[in-house]
Coordinates of N, CA and C in Angstrom, one line a residue:
X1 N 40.9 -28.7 -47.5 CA 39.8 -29.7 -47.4 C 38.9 -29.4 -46.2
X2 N 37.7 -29.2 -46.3 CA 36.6 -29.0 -45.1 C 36.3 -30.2 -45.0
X3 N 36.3 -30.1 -43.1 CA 36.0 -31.7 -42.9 C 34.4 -32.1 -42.1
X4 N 34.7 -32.5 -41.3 CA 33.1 -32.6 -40.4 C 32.8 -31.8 -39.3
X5 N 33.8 -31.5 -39.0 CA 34.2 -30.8 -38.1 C 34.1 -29.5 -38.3
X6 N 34.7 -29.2 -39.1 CA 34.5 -27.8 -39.7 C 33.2 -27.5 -39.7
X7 N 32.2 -28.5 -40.2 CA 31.1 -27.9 -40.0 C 30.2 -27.4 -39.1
X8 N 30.8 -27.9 -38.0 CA 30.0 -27.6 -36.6 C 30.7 -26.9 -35.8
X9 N 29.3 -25.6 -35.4 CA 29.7 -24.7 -34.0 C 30.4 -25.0 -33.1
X10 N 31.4 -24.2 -32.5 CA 32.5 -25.0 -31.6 C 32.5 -23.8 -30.5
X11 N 33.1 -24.5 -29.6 CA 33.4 -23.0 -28.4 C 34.9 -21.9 -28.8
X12 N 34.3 -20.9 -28.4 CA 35.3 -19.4 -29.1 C 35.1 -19.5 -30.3
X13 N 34.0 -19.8 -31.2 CA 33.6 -19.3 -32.6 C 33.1 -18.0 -32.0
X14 N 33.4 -16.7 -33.1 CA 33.2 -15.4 -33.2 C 31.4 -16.0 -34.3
X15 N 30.3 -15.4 -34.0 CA 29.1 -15.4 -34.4 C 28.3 -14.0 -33.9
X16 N 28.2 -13.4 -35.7 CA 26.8 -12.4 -35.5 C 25.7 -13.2 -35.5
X17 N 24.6 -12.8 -34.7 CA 23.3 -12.9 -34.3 C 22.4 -11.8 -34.7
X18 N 21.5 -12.4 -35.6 CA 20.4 -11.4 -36.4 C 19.4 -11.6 -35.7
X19 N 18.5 -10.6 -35.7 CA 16.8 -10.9 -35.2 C 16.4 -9.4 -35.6
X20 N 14.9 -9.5 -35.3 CA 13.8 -8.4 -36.0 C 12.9 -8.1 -34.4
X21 N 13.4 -6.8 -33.9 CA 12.7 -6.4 -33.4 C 11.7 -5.2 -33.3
X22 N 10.6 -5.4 -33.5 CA 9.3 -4.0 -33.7 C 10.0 -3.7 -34.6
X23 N 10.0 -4.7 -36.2 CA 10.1 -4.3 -37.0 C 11.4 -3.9 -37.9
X24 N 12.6 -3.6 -36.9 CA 13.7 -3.4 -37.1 C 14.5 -4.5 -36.5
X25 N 16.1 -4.7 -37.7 CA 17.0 -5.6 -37.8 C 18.1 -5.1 -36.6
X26 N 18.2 -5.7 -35.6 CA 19.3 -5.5 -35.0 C 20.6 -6.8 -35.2
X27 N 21.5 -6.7 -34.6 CA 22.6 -7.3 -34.7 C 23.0 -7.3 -33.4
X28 N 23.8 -8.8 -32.8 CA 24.7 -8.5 -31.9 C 25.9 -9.5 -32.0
X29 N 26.8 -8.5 -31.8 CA 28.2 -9.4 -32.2 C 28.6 -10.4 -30.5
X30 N 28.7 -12.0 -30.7 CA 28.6 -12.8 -29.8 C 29.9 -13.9 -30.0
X31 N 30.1 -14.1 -28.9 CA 31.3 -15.5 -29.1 C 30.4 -16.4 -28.3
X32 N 31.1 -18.0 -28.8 CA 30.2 -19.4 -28.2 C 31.1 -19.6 -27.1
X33 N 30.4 -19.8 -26.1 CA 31.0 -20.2 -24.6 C 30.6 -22.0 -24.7
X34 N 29.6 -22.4 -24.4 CA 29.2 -23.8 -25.1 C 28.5 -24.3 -25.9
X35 N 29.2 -25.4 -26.4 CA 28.3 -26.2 -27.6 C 27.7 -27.8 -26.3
X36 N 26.5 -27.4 -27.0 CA 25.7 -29.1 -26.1 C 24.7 -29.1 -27.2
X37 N 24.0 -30.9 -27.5 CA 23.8 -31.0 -28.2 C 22.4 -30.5 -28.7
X38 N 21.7 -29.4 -28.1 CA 20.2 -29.5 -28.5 C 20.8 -27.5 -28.2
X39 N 21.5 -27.1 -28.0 CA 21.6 -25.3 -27.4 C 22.9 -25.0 -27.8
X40 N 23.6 -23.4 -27.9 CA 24.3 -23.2 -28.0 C 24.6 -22.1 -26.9
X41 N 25.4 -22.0 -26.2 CA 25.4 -21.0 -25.3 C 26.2 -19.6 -25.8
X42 N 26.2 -18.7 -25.9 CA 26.5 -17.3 -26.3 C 26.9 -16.2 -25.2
X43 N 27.9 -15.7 -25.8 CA 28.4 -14.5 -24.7 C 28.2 -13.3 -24.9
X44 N 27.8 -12.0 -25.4 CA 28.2 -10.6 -25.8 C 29.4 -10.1 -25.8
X45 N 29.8 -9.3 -27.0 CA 31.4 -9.1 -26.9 C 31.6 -8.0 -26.0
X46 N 30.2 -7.6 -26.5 CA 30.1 -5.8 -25.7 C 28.4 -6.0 -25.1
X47 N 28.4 -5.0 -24.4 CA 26.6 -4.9 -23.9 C 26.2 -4.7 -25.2
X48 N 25.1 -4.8 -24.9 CA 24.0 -3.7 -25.9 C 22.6 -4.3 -25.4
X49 N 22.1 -3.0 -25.0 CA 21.0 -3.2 -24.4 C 19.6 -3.6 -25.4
X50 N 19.3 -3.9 -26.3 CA 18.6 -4.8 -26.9 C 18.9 -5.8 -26.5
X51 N 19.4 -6.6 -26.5 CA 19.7 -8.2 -25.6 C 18.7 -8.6 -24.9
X52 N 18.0 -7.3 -24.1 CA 17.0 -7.5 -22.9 C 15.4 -7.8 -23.7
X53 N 15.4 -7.5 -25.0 CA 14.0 -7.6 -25.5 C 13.8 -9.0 -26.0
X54 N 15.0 -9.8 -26.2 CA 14.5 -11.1 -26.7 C 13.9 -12.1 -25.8
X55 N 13.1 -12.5 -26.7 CA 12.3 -13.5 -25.9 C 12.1 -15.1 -26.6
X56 N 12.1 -15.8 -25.9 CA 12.1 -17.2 -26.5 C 11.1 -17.5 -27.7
X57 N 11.8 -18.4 -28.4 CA 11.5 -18.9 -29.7 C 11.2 -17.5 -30.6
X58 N 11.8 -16.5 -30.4 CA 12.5 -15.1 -31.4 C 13.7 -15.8 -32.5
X59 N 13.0 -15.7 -33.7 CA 14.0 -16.3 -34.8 C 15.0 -15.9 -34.8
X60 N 16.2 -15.9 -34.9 CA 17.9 -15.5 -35.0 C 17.9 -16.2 -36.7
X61 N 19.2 -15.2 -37.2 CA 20.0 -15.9 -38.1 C 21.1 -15.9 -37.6
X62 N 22.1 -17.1 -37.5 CA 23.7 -17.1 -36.7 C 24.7 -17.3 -38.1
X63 N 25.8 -16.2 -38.1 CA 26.5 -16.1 -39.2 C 28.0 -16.6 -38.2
X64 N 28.6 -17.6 -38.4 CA 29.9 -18.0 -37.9 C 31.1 -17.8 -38.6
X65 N 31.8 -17.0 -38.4 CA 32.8 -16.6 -38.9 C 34.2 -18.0 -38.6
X66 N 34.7 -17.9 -39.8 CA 36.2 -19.1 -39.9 C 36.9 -18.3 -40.6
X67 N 38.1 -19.2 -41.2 CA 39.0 -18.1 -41.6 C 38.4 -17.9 -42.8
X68 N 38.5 -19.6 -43.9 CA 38.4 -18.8 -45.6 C 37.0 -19.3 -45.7
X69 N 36.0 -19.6 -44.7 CA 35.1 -19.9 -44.9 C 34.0 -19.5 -43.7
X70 N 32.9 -19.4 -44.1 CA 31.6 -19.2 -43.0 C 30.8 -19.6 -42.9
X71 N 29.8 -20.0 -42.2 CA 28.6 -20.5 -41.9 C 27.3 -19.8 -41.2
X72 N 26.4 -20.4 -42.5 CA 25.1 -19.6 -41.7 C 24.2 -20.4 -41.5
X73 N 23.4 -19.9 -40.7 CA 22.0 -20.5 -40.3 C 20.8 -20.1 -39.4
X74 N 20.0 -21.2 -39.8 CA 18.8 -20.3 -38.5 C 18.6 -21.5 -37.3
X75 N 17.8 -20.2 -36.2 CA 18.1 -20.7 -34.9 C 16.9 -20.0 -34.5
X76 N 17.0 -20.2 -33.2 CA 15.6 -18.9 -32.4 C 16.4 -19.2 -31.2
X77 N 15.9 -17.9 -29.9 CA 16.2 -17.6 -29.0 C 15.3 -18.9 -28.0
X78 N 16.1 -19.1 -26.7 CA 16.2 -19.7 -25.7 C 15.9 -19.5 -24.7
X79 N 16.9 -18.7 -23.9 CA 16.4 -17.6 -23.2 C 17.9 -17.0 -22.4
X80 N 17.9 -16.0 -21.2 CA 18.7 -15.2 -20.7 C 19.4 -16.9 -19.6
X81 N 20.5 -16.6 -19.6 CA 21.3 -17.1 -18.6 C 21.7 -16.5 -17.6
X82 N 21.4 -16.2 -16.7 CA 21.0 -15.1 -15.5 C 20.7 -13.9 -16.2
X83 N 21.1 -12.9 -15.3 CA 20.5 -11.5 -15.4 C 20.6 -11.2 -16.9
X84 N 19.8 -10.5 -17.8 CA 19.8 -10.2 -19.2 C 21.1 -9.1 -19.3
X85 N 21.4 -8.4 -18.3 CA 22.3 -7.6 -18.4 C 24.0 -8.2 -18.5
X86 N 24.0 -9.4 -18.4 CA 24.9 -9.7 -18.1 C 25.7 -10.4 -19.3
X87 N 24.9 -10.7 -20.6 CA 25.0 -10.9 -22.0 C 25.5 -12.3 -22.3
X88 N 24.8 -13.5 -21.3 CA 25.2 -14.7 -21.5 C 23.4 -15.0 -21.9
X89 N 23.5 -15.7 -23.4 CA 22.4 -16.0 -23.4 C 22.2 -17.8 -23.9
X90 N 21.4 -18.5 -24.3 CA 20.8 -19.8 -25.2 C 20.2 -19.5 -26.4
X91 N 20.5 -19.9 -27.2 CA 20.2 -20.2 -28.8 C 19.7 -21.9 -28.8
X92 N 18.9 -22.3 -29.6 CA 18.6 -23.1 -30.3 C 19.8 -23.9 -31.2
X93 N 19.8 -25.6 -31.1 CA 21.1 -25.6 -32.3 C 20.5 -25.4 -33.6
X94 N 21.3 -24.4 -34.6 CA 21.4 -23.9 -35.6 C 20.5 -25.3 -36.6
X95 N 19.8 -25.0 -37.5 CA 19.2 -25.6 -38.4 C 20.2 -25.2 -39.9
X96 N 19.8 -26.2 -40.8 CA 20.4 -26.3 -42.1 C 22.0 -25.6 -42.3
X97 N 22.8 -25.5 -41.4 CA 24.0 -25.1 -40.9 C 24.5 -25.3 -42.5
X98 N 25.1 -24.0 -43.3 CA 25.9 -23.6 -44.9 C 26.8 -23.2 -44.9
X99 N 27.8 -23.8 -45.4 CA 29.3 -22.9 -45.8 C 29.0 -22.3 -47.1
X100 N 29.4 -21.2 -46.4 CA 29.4 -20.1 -47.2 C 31.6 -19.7 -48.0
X101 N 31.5 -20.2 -48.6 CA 33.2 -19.4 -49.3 C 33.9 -18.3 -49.5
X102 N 34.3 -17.3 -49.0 CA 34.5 -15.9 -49.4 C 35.4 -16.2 -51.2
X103 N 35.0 -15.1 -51.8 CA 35.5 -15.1 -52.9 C 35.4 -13.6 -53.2
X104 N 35.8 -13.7 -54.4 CA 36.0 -12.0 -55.1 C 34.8 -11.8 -55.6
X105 N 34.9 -10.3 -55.2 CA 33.0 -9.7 -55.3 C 33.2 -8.5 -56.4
X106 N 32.2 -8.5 -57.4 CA 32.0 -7.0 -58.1 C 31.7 -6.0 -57.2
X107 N 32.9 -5.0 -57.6 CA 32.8 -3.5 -56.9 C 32.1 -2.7 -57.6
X108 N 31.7 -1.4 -57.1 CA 31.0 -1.0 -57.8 C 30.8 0.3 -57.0
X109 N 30.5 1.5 -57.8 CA 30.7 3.0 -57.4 C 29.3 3.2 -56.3
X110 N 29.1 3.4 -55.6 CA 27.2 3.7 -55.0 C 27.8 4.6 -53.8
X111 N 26.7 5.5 -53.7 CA 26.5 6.5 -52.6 C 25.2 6.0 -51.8
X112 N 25.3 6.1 -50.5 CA 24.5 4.9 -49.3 C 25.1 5.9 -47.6
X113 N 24.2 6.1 -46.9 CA 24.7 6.3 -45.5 C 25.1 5.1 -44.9
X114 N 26.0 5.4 -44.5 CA 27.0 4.5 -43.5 C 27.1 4.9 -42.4
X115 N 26.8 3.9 -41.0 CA 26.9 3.9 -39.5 C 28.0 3.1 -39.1
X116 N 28.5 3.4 -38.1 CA 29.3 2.2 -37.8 C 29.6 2.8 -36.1
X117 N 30.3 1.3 -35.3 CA 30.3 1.7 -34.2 C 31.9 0.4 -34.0
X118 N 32.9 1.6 -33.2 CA 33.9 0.7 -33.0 C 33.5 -0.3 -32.2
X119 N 33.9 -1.8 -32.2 CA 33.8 -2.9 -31.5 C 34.8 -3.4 -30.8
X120 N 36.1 -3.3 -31.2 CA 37.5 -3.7 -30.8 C 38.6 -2.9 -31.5
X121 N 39.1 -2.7 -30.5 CA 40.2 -1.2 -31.5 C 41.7 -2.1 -31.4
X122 N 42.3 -1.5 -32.0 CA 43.7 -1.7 -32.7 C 44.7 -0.6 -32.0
X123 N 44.2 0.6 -32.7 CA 45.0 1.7 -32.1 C 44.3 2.6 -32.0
X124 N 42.8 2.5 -32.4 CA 42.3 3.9 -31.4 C 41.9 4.3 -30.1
X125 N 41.4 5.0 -29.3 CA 41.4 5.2 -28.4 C 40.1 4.5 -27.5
X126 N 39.0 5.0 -28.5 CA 38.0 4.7 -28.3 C 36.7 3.6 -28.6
X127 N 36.7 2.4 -28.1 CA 36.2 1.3 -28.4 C 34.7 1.6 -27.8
X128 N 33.5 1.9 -28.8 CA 32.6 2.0 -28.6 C 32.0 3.6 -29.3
X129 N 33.1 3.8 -30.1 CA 32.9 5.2 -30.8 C 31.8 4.8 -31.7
X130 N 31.5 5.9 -32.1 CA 30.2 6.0 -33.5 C 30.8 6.8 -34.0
X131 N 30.2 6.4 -35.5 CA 30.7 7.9 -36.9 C 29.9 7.5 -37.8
X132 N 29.4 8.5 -39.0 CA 28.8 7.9 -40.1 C 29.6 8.8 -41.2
X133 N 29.2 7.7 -42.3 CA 29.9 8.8 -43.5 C 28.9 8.3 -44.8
X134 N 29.7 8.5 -45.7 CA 28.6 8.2 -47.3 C 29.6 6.8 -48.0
X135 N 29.0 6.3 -48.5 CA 29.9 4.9 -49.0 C 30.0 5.6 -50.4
X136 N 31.1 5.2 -50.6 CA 31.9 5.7 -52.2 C 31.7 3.9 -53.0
X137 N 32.2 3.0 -52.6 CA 32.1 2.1 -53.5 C 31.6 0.7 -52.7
X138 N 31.0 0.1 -53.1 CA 30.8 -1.2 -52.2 C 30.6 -2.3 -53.1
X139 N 31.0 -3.8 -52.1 CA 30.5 -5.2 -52.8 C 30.1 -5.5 -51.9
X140 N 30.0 -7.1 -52.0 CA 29.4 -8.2 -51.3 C 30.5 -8.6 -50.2
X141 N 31.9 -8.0 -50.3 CA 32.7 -8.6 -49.4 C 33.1 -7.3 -48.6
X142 N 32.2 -6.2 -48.9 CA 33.3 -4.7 -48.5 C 32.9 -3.8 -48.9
X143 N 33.7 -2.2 -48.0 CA 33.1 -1.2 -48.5 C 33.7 -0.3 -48.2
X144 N 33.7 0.9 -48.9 CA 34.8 2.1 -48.9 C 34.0 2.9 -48.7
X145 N 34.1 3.7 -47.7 CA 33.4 5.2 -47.3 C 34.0 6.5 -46.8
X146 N 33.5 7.8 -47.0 CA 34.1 8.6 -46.7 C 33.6 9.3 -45.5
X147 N 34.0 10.2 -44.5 CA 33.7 10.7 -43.5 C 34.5 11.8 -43.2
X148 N 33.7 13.2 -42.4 CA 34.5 13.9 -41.9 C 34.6 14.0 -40.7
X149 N 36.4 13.7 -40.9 CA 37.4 14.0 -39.8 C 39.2 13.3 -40.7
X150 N 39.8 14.0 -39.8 CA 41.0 13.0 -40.7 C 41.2 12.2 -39.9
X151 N 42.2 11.8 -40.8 CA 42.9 9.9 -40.4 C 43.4 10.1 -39.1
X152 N 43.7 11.1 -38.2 CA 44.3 10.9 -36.7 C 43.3 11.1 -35.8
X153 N 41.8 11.3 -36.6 CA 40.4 11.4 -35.7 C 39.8 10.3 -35.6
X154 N 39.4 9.3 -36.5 CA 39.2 8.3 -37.0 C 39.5 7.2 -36.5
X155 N 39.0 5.8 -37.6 CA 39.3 4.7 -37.1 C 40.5 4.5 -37.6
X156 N 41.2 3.3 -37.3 CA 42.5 3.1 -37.5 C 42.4 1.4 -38.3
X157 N 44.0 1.2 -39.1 CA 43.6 -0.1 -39.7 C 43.7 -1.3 -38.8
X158 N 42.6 -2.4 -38.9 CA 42.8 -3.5 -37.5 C 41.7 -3.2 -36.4
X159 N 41.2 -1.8 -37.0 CA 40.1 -1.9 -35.8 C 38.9 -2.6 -36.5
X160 N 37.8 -3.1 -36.0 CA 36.9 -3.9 -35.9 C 35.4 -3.3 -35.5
X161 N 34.9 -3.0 -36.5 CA 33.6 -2.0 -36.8 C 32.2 -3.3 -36.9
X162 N 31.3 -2.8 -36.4 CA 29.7 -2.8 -36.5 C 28.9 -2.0 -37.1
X163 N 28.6 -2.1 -38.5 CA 28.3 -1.6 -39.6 C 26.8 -1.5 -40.5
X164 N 26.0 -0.5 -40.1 CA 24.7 -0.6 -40.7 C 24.8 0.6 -42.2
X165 N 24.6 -0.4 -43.3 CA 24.6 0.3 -44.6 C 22.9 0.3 -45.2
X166 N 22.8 1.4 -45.5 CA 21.4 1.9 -46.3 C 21.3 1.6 -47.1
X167 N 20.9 0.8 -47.7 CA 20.6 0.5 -49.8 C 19.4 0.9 -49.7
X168 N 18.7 2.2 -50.3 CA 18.1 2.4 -51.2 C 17.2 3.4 -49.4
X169 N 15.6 2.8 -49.7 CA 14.5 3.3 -49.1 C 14.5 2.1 -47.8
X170 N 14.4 1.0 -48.3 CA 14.3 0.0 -46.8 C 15.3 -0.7 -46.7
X171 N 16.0 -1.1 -47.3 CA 17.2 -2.1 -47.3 C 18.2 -1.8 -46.1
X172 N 18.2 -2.7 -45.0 CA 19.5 -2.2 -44.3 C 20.4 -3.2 -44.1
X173 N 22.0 -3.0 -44.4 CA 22.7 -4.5 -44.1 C 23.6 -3.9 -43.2
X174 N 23.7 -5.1 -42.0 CA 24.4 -5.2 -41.1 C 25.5 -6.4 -41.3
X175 N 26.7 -5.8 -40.6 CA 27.6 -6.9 -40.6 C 28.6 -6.5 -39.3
X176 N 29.6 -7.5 -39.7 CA 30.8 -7.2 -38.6 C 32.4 -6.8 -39.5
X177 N 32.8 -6.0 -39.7 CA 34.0 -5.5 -40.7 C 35.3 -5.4 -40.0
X178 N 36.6 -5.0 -40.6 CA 37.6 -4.9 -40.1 C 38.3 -4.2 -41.0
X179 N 38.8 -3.0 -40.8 CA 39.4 -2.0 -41.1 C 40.6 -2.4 -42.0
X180 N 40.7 -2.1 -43.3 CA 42.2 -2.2 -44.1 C 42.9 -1.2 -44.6
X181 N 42.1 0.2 -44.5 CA 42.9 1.3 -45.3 C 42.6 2.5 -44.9
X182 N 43.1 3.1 -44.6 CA 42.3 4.9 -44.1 C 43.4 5.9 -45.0
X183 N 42.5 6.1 -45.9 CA 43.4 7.4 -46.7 C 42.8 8.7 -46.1
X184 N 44.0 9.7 -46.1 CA 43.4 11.2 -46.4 C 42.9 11.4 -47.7
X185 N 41.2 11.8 -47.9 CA 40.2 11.3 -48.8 C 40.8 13.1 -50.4
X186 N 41.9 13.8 -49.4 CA 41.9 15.2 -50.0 C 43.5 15.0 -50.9
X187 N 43.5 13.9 -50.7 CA 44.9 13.6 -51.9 C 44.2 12.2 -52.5
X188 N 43.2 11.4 -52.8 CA 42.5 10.5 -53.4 C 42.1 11.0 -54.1
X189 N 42.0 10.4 -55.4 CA 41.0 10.7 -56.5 C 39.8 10.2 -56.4
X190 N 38.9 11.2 -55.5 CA 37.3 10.5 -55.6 C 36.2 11.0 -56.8
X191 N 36.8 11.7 -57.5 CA 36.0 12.3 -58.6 C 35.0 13.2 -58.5
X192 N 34.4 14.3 -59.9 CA 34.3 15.3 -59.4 C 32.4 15.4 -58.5
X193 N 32.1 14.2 -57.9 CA 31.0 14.2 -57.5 C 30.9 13.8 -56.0
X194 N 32.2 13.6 -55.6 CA 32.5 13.0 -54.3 C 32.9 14.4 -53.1
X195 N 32.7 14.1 -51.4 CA 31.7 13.2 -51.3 C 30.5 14.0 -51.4
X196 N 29.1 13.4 -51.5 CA 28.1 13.5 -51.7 C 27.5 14.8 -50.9
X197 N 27.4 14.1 -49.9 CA 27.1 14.7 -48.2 C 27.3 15.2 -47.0
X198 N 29.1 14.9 -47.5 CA 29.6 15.5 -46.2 C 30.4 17.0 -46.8
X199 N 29.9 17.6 -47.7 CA 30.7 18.8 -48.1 C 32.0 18.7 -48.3
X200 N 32.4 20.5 -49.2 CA 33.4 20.1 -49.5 C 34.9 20.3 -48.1
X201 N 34.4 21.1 -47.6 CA 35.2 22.4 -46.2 C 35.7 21.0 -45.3
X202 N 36.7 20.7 -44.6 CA 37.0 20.3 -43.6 C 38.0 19.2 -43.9
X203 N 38.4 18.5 -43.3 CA 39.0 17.2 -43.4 C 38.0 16.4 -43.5
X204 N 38.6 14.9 -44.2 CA 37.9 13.9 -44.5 C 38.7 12.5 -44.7
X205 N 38.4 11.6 -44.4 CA 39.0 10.3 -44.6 C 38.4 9.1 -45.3
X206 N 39.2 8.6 -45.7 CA 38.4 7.7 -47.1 C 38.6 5.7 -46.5
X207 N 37.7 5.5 -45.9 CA 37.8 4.0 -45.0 C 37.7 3.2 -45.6
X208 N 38.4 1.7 -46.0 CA 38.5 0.7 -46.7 C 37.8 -0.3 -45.7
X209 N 37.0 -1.4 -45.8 CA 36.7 -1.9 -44.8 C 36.3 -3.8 -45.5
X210 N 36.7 -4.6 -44.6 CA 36.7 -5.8 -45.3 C 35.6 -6.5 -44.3
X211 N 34.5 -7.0 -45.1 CA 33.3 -8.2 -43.7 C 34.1 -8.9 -43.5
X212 N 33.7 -9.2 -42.4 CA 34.1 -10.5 -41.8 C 33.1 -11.3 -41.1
X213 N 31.9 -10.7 -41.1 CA 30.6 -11.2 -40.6 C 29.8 -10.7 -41.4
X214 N 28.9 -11.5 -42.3 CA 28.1 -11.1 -42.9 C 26.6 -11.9 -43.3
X215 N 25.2 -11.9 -43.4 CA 24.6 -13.1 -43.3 C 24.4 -13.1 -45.1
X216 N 24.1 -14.1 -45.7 CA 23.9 -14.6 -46.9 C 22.3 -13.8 -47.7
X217 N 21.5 -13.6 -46.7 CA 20.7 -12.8 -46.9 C 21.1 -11.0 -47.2
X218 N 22.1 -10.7 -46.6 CA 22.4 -9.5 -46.9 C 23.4 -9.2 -48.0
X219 N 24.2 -10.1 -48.3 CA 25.2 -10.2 -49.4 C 24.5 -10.2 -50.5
X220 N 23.2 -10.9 -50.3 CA 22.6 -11.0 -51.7 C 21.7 -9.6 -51.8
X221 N 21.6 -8.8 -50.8 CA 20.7 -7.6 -51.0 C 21.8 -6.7 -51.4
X222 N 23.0 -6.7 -51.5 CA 24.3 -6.0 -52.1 C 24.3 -6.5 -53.2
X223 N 24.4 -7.4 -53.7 CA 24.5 -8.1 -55.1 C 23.4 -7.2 -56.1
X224 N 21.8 -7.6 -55.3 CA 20.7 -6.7 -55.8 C 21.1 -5.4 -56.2
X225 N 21.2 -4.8 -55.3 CA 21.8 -3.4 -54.7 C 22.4 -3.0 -56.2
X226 N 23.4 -3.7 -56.0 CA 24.5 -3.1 -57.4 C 24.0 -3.7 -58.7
X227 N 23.2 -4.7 -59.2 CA 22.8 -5.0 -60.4 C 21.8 -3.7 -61.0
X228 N 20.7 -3.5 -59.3 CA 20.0 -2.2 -60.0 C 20.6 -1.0 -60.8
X229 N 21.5 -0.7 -59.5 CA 22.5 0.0 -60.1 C 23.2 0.0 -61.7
X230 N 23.1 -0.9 -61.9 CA 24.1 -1.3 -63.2 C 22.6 -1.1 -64.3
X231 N 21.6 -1.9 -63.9 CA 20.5 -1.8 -64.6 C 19.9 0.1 -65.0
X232 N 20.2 0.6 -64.0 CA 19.4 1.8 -64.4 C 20.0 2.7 -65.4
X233 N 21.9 2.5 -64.6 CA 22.9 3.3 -65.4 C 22.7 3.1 -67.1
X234 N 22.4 1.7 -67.2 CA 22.2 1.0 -68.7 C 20.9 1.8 -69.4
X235 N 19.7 1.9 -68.5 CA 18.4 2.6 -69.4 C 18.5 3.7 -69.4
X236 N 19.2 4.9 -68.1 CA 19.4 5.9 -68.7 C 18.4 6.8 -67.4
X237 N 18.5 8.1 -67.1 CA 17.7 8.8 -66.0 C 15.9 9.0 -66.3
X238 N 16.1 8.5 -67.8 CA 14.0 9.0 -68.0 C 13.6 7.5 -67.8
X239 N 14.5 6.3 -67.3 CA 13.0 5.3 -66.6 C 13.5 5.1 -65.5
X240 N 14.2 5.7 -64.9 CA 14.0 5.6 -63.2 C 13.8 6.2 -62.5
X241 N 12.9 7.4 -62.9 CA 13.0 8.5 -62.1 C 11.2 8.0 -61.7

């Protein structure tokens, strides 16, 4: 049962923060230090120096992570709470605040660049690593990708990724994910067209990865994403080219 409570931002809610700067979508993954009634105060989990470009009344989208449920909404920026470097900032309270439900999402085969950057590690070494690979299959809750290096190079299960995926020509979705599976991609059956782009020569690992931050806007451009997909496969290569 969700109660009233549930519905409102609280202090130590884990919240991605969306905004558009010069044109591009950044993300910053943030925890709530205070809830007061007109502001939300915000912490950075990590630096990131975009932080420094916001400027008051900059629209945000705030995606609040719960366990079997999430909440999204819009907000705009406030301003720095001392030094900008220091990653304590003010939001606006959230408008038209949505529970969102996780549920089971159509998967679906798609090739897409994938970025990602460790946020909180488990067992790897390196918290703050980067890697990209090609996505083998994706939904609205998740995404499987391949990359070269093997599984003792890599990310590990439990670690906690910052993830920008490519749909198509402009489409980019960002979220916040969490690692559930790392196969060696050379005993997987990825079939005979896999992977795309990372060749065939070397090691490779095959990453299972579950959102856990995601905004409603972006789930639905995955949803898109894969209907096209399903749409074109159906007419056939002479009307989509």
């Amino acid at each position: 049962m969700i109660t009233d409570i549930d519905r409102k931002p609280a202090v130590h809610d884990q919240v991605l923060v969306e905004a558009e700067l010069d044109g591009k979508r950044v993300s910053f993954r943030a925890v709530a230090v205070n809830v007061m009634p007109t502001a939300i105060w915000l912490g950075l989990v990590r630096p990131q120096p975009e932080l420094e470009q916001l400027r008051r009344d900059l629209p945000l989208q705030l995606t609040f992570r719960r366990d079997n449920t999430g909440m999204i909404a819009a907000s705009s920026f406030i301003g720095h709470l001392g030094a900008s470097h220091v990653g304590l900032f003010a939001v606006s309270w959230p408008d038209d605040l949505k529970l969102i439900q996780r549920r089971a999402h159509l998967r679906l085969d798609a090739q897409c660049p994938v970025e990602y950057t460790v946020a909180s590690q488990c067992a790897t070494e390196s918290p703050g690593q980067i890697g990209d690979g090609v996505c083998c299959n994706l939904c609205a809750g998740g995404v499987q990708f391949v990359v070269r290096a093997g599984t003792d190079e890599t990310v590990a299960v439990g670690d906690e990724l910052d993830l920008r995926v490519a749909l198509g020509r402009d489409a980019v979705v960002l979220a916040e994910a969490v690692v559930v599976r790392v196969d060696d991609a050379a005993i997987m059956n990825l079939g005979p067209d896999e992977p795309v782009r990372l060749g065939a020569a070397g090691p490779r690992s095959l990453i299972a990865v579950r959102f856990e931050s995601i905004s409603d806007v972006d789930q639905d451009r995955i949803v898109r994403y894969i209907f096209s997909i399903q749409r074109q496969s159906r007419e056939g290569p002479s009307k989509t080219t």
